[in-house]
Coordinates of C-alpha atoms in Angstrom, one line a residue:
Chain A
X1 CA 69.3 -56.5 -14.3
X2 CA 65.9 -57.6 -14.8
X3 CA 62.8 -55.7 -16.6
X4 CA 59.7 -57.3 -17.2
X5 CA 57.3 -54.9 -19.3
X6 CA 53.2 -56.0 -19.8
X7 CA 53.8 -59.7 -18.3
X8 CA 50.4 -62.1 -18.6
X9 CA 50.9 -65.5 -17.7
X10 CA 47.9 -68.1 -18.1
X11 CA 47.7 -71.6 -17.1
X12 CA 44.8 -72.5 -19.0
X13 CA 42.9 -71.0 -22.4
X14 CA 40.0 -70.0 -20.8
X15 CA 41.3 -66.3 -21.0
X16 CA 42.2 -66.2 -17.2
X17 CA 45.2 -65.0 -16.4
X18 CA 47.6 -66.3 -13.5
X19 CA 49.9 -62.9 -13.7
X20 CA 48.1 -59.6 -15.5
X21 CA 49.9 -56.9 -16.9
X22 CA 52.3 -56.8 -14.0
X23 CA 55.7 -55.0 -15.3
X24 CA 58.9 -53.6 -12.8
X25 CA 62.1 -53.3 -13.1
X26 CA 65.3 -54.5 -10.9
X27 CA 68.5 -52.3 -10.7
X28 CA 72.2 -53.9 -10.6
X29 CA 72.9 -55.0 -7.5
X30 CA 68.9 -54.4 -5.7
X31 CA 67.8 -56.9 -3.5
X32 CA 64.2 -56.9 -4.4
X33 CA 60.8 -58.2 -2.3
X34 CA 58.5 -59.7 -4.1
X35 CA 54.9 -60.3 -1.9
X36 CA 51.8 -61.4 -1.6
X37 CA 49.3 -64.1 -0.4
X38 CA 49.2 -67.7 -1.9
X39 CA 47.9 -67.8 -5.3
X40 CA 49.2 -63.9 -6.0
X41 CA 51.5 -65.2 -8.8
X42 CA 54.6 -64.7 -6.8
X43 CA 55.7 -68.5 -8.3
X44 CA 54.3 -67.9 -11.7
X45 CA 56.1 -64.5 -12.2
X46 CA 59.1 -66.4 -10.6
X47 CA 58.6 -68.9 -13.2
X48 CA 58.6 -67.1 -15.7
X49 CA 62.0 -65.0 -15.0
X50 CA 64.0 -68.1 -14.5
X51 CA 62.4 -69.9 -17.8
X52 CA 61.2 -72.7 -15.4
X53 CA 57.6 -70.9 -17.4
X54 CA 57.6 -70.2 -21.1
X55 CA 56.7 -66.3 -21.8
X56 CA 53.5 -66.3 -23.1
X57 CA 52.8 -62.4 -23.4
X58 CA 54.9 -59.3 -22.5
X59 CA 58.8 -58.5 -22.5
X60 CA 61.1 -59.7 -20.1
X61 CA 64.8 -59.4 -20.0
X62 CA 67.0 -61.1 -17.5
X63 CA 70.6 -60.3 -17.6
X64 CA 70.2 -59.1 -20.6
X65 CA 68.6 -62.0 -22.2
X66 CA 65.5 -61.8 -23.7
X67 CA 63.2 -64.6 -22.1
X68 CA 61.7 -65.6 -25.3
X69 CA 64.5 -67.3 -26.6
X70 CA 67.1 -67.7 -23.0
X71 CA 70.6 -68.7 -24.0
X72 CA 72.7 -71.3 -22.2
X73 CA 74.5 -68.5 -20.8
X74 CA 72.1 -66.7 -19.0
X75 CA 71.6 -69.7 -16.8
X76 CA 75.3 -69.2 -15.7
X77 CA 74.7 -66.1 -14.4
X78 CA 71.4 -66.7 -12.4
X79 CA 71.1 -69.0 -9.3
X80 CA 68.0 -70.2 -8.3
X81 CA 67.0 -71.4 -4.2
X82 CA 63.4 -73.3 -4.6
X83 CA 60.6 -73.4 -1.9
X84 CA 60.5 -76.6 -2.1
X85 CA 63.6 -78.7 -1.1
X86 CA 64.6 -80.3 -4.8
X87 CA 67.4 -82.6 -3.9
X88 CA 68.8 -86.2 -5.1
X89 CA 67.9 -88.4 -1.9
X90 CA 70.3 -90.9 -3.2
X91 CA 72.9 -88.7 -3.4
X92 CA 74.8 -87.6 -0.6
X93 CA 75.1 -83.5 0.3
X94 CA 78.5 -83.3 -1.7
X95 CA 77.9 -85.5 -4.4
X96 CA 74.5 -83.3 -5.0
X97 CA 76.0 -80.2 -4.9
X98 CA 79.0 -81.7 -7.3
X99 CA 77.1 -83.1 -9.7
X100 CA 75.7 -79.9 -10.6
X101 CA 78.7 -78.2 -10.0
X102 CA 79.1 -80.1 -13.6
X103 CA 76.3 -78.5 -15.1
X104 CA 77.9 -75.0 -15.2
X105 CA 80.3 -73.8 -18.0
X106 CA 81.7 -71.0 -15.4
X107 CA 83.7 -71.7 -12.1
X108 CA 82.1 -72.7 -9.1
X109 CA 82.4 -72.5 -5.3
X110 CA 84.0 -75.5 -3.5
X111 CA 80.8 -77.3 -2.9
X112 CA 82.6 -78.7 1.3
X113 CA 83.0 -74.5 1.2
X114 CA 79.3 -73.8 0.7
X115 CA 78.3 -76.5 2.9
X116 CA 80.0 -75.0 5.4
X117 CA 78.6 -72.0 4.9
X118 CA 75.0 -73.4 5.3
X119 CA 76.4 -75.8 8.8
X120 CA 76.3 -79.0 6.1
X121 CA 79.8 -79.9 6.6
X122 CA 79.4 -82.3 9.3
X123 CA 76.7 -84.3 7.4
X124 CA 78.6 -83.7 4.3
X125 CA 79.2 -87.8 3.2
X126 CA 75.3 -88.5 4.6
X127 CA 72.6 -89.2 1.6
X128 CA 70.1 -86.1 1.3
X129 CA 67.4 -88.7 1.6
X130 CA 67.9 -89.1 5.6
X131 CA 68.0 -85.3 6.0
X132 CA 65.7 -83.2 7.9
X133 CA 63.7 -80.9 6.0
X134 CA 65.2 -78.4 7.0
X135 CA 68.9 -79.3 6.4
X136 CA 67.7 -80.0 2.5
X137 CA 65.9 -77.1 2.6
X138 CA 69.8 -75.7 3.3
X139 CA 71.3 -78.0 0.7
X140 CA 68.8 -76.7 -2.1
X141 CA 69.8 -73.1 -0.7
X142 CA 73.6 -74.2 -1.2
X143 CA 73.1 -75.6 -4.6
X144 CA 71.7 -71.9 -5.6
X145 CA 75.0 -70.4 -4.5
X146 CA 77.2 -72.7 -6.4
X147 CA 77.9 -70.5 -9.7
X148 CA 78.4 -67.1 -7.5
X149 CA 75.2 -66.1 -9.4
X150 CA 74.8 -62.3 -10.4
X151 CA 71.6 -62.7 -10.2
X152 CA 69.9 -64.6 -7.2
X153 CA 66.1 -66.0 -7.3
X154 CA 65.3 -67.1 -3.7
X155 CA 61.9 -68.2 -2.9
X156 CA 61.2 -68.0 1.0
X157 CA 64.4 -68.2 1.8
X158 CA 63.7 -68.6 5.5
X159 CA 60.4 -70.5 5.5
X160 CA 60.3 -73.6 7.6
X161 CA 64.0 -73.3 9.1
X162 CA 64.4 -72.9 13.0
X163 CA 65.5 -69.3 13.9
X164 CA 69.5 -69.7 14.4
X165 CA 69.3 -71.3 10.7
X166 CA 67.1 -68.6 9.4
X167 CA 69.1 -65.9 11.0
X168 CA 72.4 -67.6 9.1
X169 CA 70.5 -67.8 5.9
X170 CA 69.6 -64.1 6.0
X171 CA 73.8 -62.7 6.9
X172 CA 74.4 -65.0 3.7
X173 CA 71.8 -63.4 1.6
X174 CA 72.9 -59.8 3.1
X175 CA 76.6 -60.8 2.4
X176 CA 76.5 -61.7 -1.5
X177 CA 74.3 -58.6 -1.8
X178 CA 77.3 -56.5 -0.1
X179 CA 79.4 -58.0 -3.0
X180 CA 77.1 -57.0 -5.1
X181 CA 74.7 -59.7 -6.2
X182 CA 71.5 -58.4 -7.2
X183 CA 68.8 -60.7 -5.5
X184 CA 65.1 -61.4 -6.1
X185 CA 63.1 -62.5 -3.1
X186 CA 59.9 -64.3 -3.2
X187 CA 58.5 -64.3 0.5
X188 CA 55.1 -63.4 1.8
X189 CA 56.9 -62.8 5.3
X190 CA 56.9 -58.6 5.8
X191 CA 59.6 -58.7 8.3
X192 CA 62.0 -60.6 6.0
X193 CA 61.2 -58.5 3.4
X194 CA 61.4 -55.1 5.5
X195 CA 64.7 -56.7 7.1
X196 CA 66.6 -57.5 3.4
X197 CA 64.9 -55.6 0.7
X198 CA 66.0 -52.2 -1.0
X199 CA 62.5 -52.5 -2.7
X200 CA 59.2 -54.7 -2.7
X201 CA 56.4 -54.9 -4.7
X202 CA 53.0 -56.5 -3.9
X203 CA 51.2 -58.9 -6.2
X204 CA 47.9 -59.6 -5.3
X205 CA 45.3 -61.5 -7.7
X206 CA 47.9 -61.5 -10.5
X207 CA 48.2 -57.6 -10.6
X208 CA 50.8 -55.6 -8.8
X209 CA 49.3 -53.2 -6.6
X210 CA 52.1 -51.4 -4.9
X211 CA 56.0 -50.8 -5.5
X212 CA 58.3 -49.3 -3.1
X213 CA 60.9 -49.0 -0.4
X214 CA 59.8 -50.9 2.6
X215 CA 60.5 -47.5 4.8
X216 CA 58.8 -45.4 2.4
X217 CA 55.5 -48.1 2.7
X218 CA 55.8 -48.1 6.5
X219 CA 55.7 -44.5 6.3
X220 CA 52.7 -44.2 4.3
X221 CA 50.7 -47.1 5.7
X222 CA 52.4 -47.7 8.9
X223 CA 51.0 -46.8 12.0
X224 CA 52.4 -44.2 14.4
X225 CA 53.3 -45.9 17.3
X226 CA 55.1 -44.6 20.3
X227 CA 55.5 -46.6 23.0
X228 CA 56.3 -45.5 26.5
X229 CA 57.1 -47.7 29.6
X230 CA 57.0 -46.0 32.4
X231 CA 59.1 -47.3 35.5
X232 CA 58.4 -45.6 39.3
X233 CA 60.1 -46.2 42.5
X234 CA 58.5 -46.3 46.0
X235 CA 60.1 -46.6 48.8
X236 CA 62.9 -48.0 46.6
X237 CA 60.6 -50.5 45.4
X238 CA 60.2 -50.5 41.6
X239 CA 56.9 -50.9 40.2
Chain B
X1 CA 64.0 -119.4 -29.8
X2 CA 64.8 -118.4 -26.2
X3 CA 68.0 -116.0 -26.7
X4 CA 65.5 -113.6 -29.1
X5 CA 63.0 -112.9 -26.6
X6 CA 65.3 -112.3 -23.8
X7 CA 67.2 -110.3 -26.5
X8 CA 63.8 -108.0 -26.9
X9 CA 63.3 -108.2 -23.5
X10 CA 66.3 -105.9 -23.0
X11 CA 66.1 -104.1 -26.2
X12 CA 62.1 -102.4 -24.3
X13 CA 63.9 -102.6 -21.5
X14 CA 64.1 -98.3 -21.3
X15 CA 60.1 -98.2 -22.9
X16 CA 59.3 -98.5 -19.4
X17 CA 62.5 -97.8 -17.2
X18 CA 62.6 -94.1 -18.8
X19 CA 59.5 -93.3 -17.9
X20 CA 60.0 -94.1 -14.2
X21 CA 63.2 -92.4 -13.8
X22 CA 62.0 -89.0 -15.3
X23 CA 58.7 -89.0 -13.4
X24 CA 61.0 -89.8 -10.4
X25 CA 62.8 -86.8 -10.6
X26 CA 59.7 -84.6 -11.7
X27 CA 58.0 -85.8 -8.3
X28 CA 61.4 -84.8 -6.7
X29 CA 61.7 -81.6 -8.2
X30 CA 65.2 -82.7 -9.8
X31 CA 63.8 -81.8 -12.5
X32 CA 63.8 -78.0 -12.0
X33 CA 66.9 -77.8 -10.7
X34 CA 68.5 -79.1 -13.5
X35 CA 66.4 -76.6 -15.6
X36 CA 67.4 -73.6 -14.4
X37 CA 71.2 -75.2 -15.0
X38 CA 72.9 -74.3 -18.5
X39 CA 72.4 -77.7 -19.2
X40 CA 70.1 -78.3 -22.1
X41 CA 67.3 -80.6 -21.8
X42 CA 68.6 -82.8 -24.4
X43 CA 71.6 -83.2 -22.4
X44 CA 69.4 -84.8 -19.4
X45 CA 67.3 -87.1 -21.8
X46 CA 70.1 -88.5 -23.2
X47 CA 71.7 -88.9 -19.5
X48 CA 68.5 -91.4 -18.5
X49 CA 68.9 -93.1 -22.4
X50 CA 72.7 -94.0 -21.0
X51 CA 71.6 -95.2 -18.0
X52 CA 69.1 -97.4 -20.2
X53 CA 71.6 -98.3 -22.4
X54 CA 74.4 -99.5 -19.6
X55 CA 71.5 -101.4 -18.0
X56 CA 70.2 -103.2 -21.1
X57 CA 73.3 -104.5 -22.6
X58 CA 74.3 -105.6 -19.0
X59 CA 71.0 -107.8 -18.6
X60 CA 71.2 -108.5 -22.6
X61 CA 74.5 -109.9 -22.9
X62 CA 74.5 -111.6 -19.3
X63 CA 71.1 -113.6 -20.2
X64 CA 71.9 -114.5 -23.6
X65 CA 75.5 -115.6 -22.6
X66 CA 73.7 -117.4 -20.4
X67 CA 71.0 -119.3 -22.5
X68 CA 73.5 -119.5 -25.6
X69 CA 76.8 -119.4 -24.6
X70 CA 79.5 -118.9 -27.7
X71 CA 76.8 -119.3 -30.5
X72 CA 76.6 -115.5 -30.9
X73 CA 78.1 -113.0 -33.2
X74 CA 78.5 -110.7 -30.2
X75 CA 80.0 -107.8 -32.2
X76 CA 76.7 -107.6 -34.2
X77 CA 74.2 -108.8 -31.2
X78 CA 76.3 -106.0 -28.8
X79 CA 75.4 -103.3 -32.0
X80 CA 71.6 -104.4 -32.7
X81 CA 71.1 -104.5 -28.9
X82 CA 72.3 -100.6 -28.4
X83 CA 70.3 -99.4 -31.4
X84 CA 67.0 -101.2 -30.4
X85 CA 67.8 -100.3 -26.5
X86 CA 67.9 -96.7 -27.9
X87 CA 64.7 -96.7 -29.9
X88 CA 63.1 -98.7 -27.2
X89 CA 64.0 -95.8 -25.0
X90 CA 63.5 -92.9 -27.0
X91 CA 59.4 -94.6 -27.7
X92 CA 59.3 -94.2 -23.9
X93 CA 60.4 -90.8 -23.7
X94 CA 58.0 -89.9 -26.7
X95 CA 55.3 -91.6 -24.6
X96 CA 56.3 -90.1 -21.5
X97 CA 56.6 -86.4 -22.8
X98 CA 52.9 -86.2 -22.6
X99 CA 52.3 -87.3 -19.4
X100 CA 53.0 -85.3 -16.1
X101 CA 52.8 -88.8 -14.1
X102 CA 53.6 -92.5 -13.8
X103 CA 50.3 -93.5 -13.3
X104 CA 48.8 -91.3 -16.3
X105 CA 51.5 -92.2 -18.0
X106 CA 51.3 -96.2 -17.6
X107 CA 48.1 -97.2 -19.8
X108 CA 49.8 -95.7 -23.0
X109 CA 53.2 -97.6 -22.2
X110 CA 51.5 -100.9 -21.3
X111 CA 49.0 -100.9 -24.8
X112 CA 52.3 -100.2 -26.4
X113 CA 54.4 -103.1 -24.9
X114 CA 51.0 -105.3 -25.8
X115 CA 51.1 -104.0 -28.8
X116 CA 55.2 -104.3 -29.6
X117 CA 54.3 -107.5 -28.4
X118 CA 52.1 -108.6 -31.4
X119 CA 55.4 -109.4 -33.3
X120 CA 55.9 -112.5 -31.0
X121 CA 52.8 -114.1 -31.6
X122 CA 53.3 -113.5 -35.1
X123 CA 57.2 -115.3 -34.8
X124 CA 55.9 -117.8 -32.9
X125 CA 53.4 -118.5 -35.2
X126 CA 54.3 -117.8 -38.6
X127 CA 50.7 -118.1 -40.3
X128 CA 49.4 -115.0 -37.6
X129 CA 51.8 -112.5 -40.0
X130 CA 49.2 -109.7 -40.9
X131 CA 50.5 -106.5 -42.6
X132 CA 49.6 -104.5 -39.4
X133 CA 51.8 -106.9 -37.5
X134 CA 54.6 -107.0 -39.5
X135 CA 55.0 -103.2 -39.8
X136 CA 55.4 -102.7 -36.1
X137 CA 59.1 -102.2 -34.9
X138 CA 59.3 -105.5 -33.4
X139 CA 58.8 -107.5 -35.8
X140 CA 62.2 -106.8 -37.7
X141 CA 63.8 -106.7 -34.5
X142 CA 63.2 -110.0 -33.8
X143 CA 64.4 -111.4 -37.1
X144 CA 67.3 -108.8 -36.9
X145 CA 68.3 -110.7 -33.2
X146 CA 67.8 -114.2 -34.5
X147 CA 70.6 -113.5 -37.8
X148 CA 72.9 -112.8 -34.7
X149 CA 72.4 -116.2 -33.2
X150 CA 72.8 -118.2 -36.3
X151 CA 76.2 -119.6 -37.5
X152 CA 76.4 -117.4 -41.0
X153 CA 74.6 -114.5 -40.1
X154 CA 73.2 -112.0 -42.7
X155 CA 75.0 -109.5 -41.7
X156 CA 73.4 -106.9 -43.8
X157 CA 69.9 -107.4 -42.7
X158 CA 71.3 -106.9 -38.9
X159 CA 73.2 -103.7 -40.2
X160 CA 69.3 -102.5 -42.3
X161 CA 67.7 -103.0 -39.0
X162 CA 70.3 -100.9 -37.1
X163 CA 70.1 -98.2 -39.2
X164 CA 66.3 -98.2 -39.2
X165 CA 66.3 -98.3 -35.0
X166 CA 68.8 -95.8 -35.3
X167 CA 66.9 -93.1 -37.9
X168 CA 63.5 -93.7 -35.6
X169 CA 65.7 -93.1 -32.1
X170 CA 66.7 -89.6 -33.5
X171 CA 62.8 -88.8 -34.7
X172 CA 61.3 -90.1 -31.6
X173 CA 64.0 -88.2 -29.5
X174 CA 64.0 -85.4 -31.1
X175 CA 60.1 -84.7 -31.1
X176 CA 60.1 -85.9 -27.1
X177 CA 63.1 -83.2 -26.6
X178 CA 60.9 -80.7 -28.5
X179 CA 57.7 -82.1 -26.1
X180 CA 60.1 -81.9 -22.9
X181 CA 61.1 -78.6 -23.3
X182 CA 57.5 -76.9 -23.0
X183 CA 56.3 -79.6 -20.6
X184 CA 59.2 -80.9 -18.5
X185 CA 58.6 -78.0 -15.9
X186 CA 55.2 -77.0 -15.9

């Protein structure tokens, strides 16, 4: 679903490079970790997959489009959930999601649907503006969904939402990749990452250092822990 | 004398307004959204030149009605007014398109507007006509709005000046597009 082969991104033409040589590749239906610090080039690889970047150096195919020259159609297949919450504050939470319902050539969820799904639908008719930023952190997450995409960018998914919301956010990413969506997950949170990826791979200064299963890491560099509580009665007293 | 300047007025009414709305949306992060849409960025410029548009013959027509009442040729002043609203817009864009904010953005789109605004001196005072003056886009324009106000107007000239507005609103928009689509995002 997605290969990217010798990938060097640069922000500037000093020669320095934001992303370095960093090539994997994404299997049909792989929910797939990407991590590291701030400043790793999580966002610019990110970027670049979802032609938010232009590709500068190296080959990258997403959903079988070549990312020199992405079609129209490519961007029907993809869904994109952003960091940081990108909404219309004028706008209320349906009328966001249905104007860019409009946007897409393909058929779309019922946007009072999704925002159900993401526990909008009470707040439905209220401007985005007067949300919290967490609920348009939920919107923007909605709006990702609307196309059905085959192929899912979410980028910390789960970052600043209270933990009920984040535990929701994470059955609905674990859902569409039971039905088969193949997702790409931005996060520098390990236990997200342990908790929905088949694979992650670790970016650090622009390079990618490590690529694997998250069992198969903690079974390398984890440590061996076993921990015993031990419980004794006296006098039938526990202690 | 009146009726012509408000007339300009809304023709540049989008050199500025364009600016604001699609720095607005890139502060927002609208602006990504809609790029990772199928939507093609041309599609979104040409969105914000509507709005422009809507917006400028609203305040054109309402002011001049206003100030002149039935002495217009309204088909032709409606006409010149959407094809200099359009290449006043698209000059904003083209500015805009180099900018990643407002405020960077607003020295360029001022000197411009002072600069536009040469024409007017030179109308209001026909000996200050210098060659630099009377090539800049205004300058037509204004002679273009004032054949609409007059009882026999030379229809022709309006229809010239149309077509000229019209051929630079296509340049302009398609060299911003061109600028928007390696920029817009980054």
């Amino acid at each position: 679903m997605v290969e990217v082969e010798g990938l060097y991104h640069s922000y500037a033409r000093d020669g320095r490079y934001a992303v370095e040589d960093v090539s994997f590749a994404i299997a049909k239906g792989e929910t797939f970790g990407f991590l590291g610090p701030s400043g790793a080039g999580k966002s610019t690889t990110q970027g670049v997959l979802t032609g938010l970047l232009q590709l500068q150096k190296g080959a990258v195919t997403v959903a079988g489009h070549d990312m020199r020259k992405p079609g129209r159609a490519m961007f029907n297949r993809i869904g994109v959930s952003f960091e940081q919450s990108n909404v219309y504050d004028k706008l209320t939470a349906l009328e966001n999601l249905e104007f860019y319902r409009k946007l897409f050539d393909v058929e779309t969820l019922d946007p009072m649907e999704l925002l159900r799904t993401v526990g909008l639908d009470h707040v439905a008719k209220k401007k985005a503006g007067e949300f919290s930023k967490g609920m348009k952190h939920r919107l923007t997450f909605a709006r990702s969904m609307l196309n059905r995409p085959e192929l899912w960018f979410l980028d910390e998914p789960t970052t600043g939402l209270d933990p009920a919301i984040a535990s929701e956010i994470k059955d609905i990413v674990k859902k569409r990749k039971e039905e088969g969506a193949t997702i790409f997950l931005t996060t520098h949170n390990m236990y997200i990452a342990d908790e929905l990826c088949d694979r992650v791979a670790f970016i650090i200064d622009g390079k990618i250092k490590l690529v694997d299963s998250p069992r198969a890491l903690k079974l390398r560099y984890g440590e061996k822990l076993v921990r015993i509580d031990a419980r004794t009665e006296v006098g039938g007293t526990r202690s | 004398m009146l009726p012509v300047f408000l007339a300009m007025n809304a023709a540049f009414m989008g050199l500025f307004i364009i600016a604001s709305y699609i720095f607005l949306d890139k502060a927002e992060g609208a602006v990504k959204a809609f790029a990772v849409s199928p939507a093609k960025v041309w599609h979104y410029l040409a969105g914000k030149m509507g709005v422009v548009a809507v917006t400028g013959l609203a305040s054109g027509l309402l002011t001049v009605a206003l100030v002149a009442g039935g002495n217009v040729d309204y088909p032709l002043f409606v006409v010149l007014l959407l094809a200099t609203n359009a290449f006043g817009s698209a000059v904003g864009l083209f500015i805009a398109s180099f900018f990643d904010d407002l405020s960077s953005a607003m020295g360029w789109v001022f000197g411009s507007v002072a600069l536009l605004g040469l024409a007017a001196v030179s109308y209001y005072m026909p000996s200050f006509s210098p060659l630099a003056v009377r090539l800049l886009p205004s300058y037509p324009m204004l002679f273009a709005f004032r054949e609409t106000l007059l009882a026999a107007p030379d229809a022709g000239l309006v229809w010239a000046n149309v077509g000229g507005y019209s051929a630079g609103t296509v340049v302009l928009f398609l060299l911003a597009e061109r600028q928007y689509r390696r920029r817009m995002t980054a």
